[in-house]
mmCIF file of C-alpha atoms in Angstrom:
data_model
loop_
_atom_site.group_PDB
_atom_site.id
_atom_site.type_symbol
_atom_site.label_atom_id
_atom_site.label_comp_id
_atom_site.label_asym_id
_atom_site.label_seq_id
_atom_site.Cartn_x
_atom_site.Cartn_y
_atom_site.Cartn_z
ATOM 1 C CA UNK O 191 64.381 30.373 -9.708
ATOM 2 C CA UNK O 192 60.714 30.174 -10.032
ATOM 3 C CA UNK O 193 58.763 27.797 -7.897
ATOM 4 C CA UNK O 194 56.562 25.425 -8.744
ATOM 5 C CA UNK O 195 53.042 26.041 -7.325
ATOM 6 C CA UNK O 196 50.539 23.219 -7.454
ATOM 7 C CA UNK O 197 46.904 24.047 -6.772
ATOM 8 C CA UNK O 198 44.265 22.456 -4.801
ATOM 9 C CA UNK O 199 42.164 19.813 -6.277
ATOM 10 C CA UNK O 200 38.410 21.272 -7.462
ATOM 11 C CA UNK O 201 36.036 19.877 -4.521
ATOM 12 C CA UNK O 202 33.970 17.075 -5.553
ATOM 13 C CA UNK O 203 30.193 17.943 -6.201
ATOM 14 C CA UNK O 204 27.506 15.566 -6.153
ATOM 15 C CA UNK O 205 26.557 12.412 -4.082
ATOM 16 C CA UNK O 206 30.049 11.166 -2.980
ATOM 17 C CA UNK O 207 29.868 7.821 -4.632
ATOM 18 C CA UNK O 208 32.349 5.942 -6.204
ATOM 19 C CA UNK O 209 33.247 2.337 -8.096
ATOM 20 C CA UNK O 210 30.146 0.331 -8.310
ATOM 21 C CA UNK O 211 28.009 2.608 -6.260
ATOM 22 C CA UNK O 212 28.218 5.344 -8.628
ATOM 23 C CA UNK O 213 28.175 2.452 -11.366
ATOM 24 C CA UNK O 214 24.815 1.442 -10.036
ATOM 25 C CA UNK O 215 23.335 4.905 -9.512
ATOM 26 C CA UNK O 216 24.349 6.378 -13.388
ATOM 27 C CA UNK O 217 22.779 3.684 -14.569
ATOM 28 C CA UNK O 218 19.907 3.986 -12.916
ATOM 29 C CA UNK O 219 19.392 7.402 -12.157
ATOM 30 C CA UNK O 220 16.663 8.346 -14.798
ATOM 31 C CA UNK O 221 14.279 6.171 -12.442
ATOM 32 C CA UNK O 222 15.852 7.113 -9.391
ATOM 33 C CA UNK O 223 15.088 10.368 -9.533
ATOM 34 C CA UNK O 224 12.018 10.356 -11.178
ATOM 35 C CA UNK O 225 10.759 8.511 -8.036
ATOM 36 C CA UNK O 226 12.498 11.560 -5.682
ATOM 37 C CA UNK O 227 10.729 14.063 -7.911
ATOM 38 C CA UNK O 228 7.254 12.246 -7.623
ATOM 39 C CA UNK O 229 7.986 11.903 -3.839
ATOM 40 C CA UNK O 230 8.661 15.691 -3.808
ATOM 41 C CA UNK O 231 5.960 16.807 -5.902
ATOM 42 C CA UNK O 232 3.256 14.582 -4.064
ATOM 43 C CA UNK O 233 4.616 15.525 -0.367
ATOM 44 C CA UNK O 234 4.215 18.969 -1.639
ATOM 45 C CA UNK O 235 0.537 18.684 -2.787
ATOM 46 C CA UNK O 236 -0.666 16.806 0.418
ATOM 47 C CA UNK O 237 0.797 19.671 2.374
ATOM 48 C CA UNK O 238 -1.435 22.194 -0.202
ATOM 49 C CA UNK O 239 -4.706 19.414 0.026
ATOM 50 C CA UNK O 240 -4.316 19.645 3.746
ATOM 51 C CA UNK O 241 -3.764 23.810 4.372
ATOM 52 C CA UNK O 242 -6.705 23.783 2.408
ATOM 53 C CA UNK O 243 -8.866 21.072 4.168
ATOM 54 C CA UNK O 244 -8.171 22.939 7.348
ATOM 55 C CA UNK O 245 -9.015 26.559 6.768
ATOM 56 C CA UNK O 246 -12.353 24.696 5.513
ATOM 57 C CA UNK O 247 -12.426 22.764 8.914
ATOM 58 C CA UNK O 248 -11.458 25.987 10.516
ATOM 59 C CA UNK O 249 -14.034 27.819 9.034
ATOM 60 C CA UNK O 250 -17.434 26.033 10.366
ATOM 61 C CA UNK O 251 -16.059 25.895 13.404
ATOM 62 C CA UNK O 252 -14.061 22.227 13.771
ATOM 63 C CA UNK O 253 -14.036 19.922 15.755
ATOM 64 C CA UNK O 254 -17.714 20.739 16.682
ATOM 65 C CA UNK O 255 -19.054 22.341 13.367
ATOM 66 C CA UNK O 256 -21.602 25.295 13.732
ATOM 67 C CA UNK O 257 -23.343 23.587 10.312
ATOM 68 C CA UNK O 258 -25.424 20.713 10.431
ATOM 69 C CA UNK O 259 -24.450 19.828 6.901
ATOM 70 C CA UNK O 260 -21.073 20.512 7.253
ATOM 71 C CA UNK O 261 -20.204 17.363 5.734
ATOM 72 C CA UNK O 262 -21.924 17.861 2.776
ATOM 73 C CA UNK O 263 -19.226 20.706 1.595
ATOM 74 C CA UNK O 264 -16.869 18.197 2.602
ATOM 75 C CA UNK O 265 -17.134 15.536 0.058
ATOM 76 C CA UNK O 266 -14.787 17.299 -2.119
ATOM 77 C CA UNK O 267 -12.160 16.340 0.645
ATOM 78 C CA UNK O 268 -13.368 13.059 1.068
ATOM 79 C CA UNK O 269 -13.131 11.922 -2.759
ATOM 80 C CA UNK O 270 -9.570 13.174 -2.867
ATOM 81 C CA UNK O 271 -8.774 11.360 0.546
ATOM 82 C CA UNK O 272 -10.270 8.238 -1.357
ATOM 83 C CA UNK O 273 -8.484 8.758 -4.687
ATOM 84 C CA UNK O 274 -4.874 9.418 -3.248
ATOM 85 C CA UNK O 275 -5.223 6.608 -1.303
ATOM 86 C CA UNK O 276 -6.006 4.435 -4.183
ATOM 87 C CA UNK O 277 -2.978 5.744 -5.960
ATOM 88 C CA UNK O 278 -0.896 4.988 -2.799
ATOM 89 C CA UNK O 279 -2.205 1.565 -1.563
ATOM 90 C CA UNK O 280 -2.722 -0.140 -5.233
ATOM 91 C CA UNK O 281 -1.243 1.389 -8.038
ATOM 92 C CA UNK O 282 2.093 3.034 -6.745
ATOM 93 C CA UNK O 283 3.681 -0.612 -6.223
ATOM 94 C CA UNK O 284 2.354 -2.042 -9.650
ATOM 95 C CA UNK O 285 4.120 0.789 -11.039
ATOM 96 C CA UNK O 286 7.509 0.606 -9.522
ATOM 97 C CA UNK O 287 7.451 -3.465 -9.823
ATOM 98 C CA UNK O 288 6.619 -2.774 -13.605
ATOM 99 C CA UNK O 289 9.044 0.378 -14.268
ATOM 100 C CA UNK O 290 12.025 -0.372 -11.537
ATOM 101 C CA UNK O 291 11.832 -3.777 -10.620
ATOM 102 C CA UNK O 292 11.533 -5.664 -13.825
ATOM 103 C CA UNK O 293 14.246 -3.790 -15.923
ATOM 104 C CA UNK O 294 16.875 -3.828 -13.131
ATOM 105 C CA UNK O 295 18.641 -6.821 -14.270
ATOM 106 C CA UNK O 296 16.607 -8.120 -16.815
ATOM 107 C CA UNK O 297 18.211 -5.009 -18.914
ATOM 108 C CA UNK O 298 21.828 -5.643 -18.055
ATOM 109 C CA UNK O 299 21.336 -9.596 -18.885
ATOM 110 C CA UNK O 300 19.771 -8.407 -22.043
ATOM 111 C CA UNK O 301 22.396 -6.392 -23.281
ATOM 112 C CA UNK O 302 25.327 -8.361 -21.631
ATOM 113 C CA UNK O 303 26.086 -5.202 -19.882
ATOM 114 C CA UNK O 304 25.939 -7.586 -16.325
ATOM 115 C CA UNK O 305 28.648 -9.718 -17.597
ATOM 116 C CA UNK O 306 31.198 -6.956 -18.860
ATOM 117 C CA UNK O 307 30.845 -5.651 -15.210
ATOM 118 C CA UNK O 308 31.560 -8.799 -13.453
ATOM 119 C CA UNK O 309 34.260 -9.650 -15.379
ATOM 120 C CA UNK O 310 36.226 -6.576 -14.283
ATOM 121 C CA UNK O 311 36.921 -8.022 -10.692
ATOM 122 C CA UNK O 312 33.801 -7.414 -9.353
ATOM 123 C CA UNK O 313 31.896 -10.921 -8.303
ATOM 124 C CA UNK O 314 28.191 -11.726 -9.266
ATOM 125 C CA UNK O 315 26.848 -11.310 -4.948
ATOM 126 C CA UNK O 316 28.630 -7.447 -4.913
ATOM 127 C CA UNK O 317 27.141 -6.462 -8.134
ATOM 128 C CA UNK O 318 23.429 -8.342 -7.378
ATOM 129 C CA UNK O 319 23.646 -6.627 -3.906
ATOM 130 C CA UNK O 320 24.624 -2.632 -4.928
ATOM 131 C CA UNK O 321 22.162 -3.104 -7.316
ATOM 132 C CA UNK O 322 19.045 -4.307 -5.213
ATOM 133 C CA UNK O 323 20.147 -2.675 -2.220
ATOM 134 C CA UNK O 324 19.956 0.611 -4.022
ATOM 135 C CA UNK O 325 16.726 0.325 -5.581
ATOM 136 C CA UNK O 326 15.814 -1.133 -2.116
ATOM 137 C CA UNK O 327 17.166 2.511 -0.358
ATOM 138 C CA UNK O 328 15.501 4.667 -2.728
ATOM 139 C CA UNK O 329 11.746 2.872 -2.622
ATOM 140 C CA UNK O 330 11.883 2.733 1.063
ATOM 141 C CA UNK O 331 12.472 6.383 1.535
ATOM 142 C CA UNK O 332 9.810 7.370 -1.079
ATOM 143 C CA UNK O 333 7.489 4.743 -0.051
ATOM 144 C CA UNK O 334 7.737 6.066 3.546
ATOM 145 C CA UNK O 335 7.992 9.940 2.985
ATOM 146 C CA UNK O 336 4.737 9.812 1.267
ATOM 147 C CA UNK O 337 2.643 6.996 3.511
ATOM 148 C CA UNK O 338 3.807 9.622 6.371
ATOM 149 C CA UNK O 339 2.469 12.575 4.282
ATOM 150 C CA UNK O 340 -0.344 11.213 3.537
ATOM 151 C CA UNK O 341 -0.753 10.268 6.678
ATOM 152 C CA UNK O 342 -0.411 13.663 8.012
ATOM 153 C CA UNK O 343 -2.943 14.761 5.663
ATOM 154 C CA UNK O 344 -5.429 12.662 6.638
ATOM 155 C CA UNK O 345 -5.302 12.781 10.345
ATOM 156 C CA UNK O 346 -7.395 15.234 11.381
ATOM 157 C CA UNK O 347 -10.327 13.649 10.193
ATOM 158 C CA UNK O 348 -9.578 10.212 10.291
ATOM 159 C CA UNK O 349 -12.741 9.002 12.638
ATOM 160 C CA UNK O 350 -15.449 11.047 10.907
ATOM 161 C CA UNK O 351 -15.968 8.636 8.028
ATOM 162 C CA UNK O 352 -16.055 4.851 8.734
ATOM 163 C CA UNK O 353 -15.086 3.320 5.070
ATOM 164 C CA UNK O 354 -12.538 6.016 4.494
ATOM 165 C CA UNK O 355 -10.751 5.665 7.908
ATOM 166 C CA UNK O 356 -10.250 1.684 6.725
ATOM 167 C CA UNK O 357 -9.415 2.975 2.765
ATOM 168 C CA UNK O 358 -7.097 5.531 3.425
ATOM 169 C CA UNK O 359 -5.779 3.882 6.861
ATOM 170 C CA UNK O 360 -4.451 0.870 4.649
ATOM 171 C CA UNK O 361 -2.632 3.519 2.887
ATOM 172 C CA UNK O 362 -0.669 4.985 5.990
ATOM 173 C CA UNK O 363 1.981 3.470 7.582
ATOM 174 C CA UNK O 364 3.936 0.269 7.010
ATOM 175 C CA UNK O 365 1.498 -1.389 4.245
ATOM 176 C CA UNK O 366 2.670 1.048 1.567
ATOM 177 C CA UNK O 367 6.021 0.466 1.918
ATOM 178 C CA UNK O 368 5.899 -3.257 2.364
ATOM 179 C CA UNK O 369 3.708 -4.455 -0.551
ATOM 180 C CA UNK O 370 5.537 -1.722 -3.017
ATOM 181 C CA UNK O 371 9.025 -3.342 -1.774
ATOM 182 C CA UNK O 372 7.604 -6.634 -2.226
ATOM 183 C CA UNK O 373 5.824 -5.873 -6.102
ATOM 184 C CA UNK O 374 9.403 -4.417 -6.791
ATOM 185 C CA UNK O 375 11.808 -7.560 -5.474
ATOM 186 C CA UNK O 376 9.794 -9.664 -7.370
ATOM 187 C CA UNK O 377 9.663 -7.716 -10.288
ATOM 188 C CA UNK O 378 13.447 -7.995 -10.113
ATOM 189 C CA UNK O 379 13.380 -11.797 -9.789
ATOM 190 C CA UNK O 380 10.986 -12.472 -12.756
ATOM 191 C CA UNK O 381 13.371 -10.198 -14.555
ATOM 192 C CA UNK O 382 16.603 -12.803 -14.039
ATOM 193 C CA UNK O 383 15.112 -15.815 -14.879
ATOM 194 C CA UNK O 384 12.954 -14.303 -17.784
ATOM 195 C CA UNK O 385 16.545 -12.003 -19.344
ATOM 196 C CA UNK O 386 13.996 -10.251 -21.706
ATOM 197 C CA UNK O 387 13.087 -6.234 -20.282
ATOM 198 C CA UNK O 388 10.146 -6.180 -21.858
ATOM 199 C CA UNK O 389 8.733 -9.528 -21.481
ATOM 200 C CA UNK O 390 10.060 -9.442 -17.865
ATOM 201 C CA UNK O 391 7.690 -6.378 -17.339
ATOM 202 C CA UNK O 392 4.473 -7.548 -18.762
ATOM 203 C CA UNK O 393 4.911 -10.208 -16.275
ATOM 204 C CA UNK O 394 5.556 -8.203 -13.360
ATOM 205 C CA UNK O 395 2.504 -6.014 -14.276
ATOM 206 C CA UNK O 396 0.253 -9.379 -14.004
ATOM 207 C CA UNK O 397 2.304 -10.457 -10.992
ATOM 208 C CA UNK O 398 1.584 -6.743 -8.973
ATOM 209 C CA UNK O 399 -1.811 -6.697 -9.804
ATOM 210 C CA UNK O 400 -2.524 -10.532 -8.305
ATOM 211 C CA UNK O 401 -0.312 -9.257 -5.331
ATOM 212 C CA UNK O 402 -2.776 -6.315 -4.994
ATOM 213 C CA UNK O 403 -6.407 -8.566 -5.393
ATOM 214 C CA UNK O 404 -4.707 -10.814 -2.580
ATOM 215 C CA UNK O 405 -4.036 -8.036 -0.287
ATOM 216 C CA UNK O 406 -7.110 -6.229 -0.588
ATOM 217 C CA UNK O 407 -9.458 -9.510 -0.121
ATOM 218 C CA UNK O 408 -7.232 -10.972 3.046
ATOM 219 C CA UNK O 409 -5.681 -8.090 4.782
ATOM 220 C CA UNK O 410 -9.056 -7.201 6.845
ATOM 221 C CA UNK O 411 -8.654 -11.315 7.869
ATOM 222 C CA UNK O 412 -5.857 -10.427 9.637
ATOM 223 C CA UNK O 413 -7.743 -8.604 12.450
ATOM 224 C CA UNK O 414 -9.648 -10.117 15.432
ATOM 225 C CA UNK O 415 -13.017 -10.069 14.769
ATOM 226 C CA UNK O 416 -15.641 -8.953 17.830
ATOM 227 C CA UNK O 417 -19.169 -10.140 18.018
ATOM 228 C CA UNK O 418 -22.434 -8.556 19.390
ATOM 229 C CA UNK O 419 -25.260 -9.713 19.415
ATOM 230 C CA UNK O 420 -29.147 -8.099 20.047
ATOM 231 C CA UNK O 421 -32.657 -9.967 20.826
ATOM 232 C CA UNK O 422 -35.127 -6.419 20.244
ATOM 233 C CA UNK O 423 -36.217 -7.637 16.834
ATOM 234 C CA UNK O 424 -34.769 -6.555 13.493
ATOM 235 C CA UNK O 425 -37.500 -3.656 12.652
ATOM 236 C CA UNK O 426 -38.084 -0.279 13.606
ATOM 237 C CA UNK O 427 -34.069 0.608 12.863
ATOM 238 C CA UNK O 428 -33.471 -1.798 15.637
ATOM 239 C CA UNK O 429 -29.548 -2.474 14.919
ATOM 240 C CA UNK O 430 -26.656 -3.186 17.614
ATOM 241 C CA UNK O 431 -24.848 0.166 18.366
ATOM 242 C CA UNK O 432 -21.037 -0.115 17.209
ATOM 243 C CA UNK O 433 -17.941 1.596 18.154
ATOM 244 C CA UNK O 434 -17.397 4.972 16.139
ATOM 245 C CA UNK O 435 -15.395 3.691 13.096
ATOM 246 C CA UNK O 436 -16.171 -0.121 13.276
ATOM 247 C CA UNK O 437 -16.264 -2.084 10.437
ATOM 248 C CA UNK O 438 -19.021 -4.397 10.158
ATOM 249 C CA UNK O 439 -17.743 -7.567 8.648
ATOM 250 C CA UNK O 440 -20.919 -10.128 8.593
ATOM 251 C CA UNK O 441 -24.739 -9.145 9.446
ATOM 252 C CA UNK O 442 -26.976 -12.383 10.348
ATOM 253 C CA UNK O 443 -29.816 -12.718 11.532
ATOM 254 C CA UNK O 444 -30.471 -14.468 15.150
ATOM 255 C CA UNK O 445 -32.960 -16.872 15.598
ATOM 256 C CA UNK O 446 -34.287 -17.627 19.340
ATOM 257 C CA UNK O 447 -33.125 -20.775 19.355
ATOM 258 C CA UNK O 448 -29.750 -19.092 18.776
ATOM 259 C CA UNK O 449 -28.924 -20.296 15.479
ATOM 260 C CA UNK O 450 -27.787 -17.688 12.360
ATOM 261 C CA UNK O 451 -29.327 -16.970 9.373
ATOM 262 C CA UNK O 452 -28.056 -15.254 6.021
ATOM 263 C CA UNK O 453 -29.139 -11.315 5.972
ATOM 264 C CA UNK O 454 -30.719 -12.242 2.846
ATOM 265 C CA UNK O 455 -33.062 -14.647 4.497
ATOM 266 C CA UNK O 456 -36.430 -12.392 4.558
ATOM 267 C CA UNK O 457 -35.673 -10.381 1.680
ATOM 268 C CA UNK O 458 -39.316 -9.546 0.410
ATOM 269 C CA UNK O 459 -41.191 -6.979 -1.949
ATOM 270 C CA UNK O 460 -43.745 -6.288 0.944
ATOM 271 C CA UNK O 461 -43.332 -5.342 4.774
ATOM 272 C CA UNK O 462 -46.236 -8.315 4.682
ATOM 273 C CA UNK O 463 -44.603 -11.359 3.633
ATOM 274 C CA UNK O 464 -41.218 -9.973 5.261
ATOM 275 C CA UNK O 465 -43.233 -10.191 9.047
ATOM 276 C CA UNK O 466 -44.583 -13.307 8.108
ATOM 277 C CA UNK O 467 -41.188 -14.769 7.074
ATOM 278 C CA UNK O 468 -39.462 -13.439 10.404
ATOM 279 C CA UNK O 469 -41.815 -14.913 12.194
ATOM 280 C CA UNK O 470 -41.857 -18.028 10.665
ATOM 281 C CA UNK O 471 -38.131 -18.417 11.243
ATOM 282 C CA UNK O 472 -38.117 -17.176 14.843
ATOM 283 C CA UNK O 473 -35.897 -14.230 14.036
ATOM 284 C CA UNK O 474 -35.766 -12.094 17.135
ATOM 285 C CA UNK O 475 -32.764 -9.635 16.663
ATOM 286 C CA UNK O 476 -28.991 -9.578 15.087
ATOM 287 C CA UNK O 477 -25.942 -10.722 15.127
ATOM 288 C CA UNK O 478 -22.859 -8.547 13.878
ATOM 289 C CA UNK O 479 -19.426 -9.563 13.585
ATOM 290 C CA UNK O 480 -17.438 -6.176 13.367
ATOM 291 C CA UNK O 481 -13.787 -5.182 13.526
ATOM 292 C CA UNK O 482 -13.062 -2.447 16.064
ATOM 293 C CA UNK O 483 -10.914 0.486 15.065
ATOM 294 C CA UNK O 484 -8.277 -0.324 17.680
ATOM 295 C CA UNK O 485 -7.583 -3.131 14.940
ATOM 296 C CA UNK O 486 -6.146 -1.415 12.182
ATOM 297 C CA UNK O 487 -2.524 -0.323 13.305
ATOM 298 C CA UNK O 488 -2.033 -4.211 14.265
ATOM 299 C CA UNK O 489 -3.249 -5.450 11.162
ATOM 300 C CA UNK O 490 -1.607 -3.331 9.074
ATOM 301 C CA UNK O 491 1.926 -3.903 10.835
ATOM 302 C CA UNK O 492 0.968 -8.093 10.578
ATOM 303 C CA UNK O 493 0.437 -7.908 7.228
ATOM 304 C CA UNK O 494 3.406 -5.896 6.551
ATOM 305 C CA UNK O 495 5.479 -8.292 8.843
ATOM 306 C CA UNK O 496 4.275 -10.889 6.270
ATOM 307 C CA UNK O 497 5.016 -9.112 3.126
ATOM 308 C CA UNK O 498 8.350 -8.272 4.280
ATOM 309 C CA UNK O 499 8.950 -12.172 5.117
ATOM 310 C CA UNK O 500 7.616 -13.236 1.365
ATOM 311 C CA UNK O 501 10.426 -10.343 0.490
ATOM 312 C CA UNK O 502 13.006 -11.351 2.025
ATOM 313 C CA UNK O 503 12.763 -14.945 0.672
ATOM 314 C CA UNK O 504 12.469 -13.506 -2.920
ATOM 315 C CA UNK O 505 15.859 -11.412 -2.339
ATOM 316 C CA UNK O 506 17.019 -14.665 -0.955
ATOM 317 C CA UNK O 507 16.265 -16.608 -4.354
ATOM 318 C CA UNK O 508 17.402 -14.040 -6.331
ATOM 319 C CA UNK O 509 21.550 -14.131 -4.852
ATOM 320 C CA UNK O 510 21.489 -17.792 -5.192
ATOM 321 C CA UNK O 511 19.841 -18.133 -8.765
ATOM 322 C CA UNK O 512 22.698 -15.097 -9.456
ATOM 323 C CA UNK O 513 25.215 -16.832 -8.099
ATOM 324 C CA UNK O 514 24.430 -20.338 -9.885
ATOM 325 C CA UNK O 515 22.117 -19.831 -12.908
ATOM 326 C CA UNK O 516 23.179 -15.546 -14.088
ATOM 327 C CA UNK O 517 24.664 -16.784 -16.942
#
């Protein structure tokens, strides 16, 4: 009698996912991993941008360079410092808001692809929630890989330029991740209510960019400003001295009497009419709101904190117009 042998089951490969999950990730896993492969690829050439930035670093002699114009060979550094954090601060979340957000369910109410899936047992919340709480995952963890790369990158020479210690510090830490979360839940909420993918993303793009032109004109209001002041006249390079990597918000000039007047005020053609005009106006020195750098870490973390909030309340609006108003 022969026996009947039954043999093991082939082991599973892949992400174990199953049901909606895996629903969810097939359907949107040409964007999914397009954003792990960018996250890879740009990891990878931070870790290149910064070997090479220290064997340069290394090689006059860092931190106290043996060249006086060490810096000078160093703008090549600087510009990509500048342009990467560009690319990370302002045009990575316009991109996933336009590209990820927008289509997410915009494309499924579209196509009526949303309402063949709820209707197989699977209620409107369950299927709103896999889907935004996957897109969610997978923009946090690139979001934050590469703010902590870039980060990394940028470290060793954070203090040695002022306006590139406030450019690229806005693209370090939290404020990445929070206004590229935010661009891409409200990409996904113009989406419902619009149904149309492409519409829906034309929309998004001009919603991201306003996002962006708010954030970059208010974020720097979010600090505590510090104010010095100097009565040794405002010639001769006379100029209050500022912590290393200050920013220097507002320049007036100070009167004796105390009072403040526009930078502007004695702007002349001749060193003449400029003395007369100072002394006219009883300018005797300056006064210089600045922010110090000790600011930056809390500002960037309030701001965040407020993004986050706005996000929040967007992923609230978009379960209850789902549960109401989806079709």
């Amino acid at each position: 009698m022969s026996t009947l042998t039954t043999s093991p089951a082939p082991a599973r490969r892949g992400p174990l996912l199953s049901g909606l999950t895996w629903l969810v990730w097939r359907q949107h896993r040409a964007a999914f991993w397009t954003g792990l492969a960018v996250t890879a690829t740009g990891i990878a050439c931070f870790a290149y941008q910064r070997a090479s930035m220290m064997e340069y670093l290394s090689g006059i002699g860092w931190p106290t360079p043996t060249s006086p114009n060490w810096s000078a060979g160093f703008e090549t550094y600087d510009s990509r410092l500048s342009t990467t954090s560009s690319l990370l601060g302002l045009l990575m979340p316009v991109l996933v808001g336009v590209f990820l957000g927008a289509p997410l369910i915009a494309n499924d109410l579209e196509h009526g692809t949303g309402k063949l899936v709820t209707s197989q047992a699977v209620s409107r919340s369950s299927w709103l929630a896999r889907k935004l709480g996957m897109a969610v995952l997978v923009v946090t963890m690139c979001t934050s890989a590469l703010s902590a790369a870039f980060g990394w990158w940028w470290g060793p020479v954070s203090k040695e330029n002022k306006a590139l210690y406030w450019l690229a510090g806005s693209a370090t830490g939290p404020a990445p991740v929070a206004l590229t979360l935010f661009t891409m839940v409200g990409g996904v909420a113009i989406g419902m209510v619009l149904r149309r993918t492409l519409l829906s993303m034309v929309v998004t793009f001009g919603f991201a960019v306003a996002v962006q032109l708010v954030w970059a004109s208010r974020w720097l209001d979010l600090g505590h400003l510090v104010t010095v002041t100097m009565r040794d006249g405002v010639g001769n390079g006379t100029f209050p001295n500022l912590p290393e990597g200050a920013y220097d918000m507002h320049q007036s000039y100070l009167t004796g009497a105390g009072e403040l007047l526009a930078h502007g005020t004695c702007a002349m053609e001749t060193q003449r009419v400029i003395n007369e005009c100072l002394a006219r106006n009883d300018i005797v020195g300056w006064s210089v709101d600045y922010l110090p750098p000790s600011e930056l870490s809390p500002m960037l973390w309030t701001g965040s904190a407020i993004l986050l909030a706005l996000t929040v309340a967007v992923a609230v609006f978009i379960f209850w117009w789902g549960r109401k108003r989806l079709y």
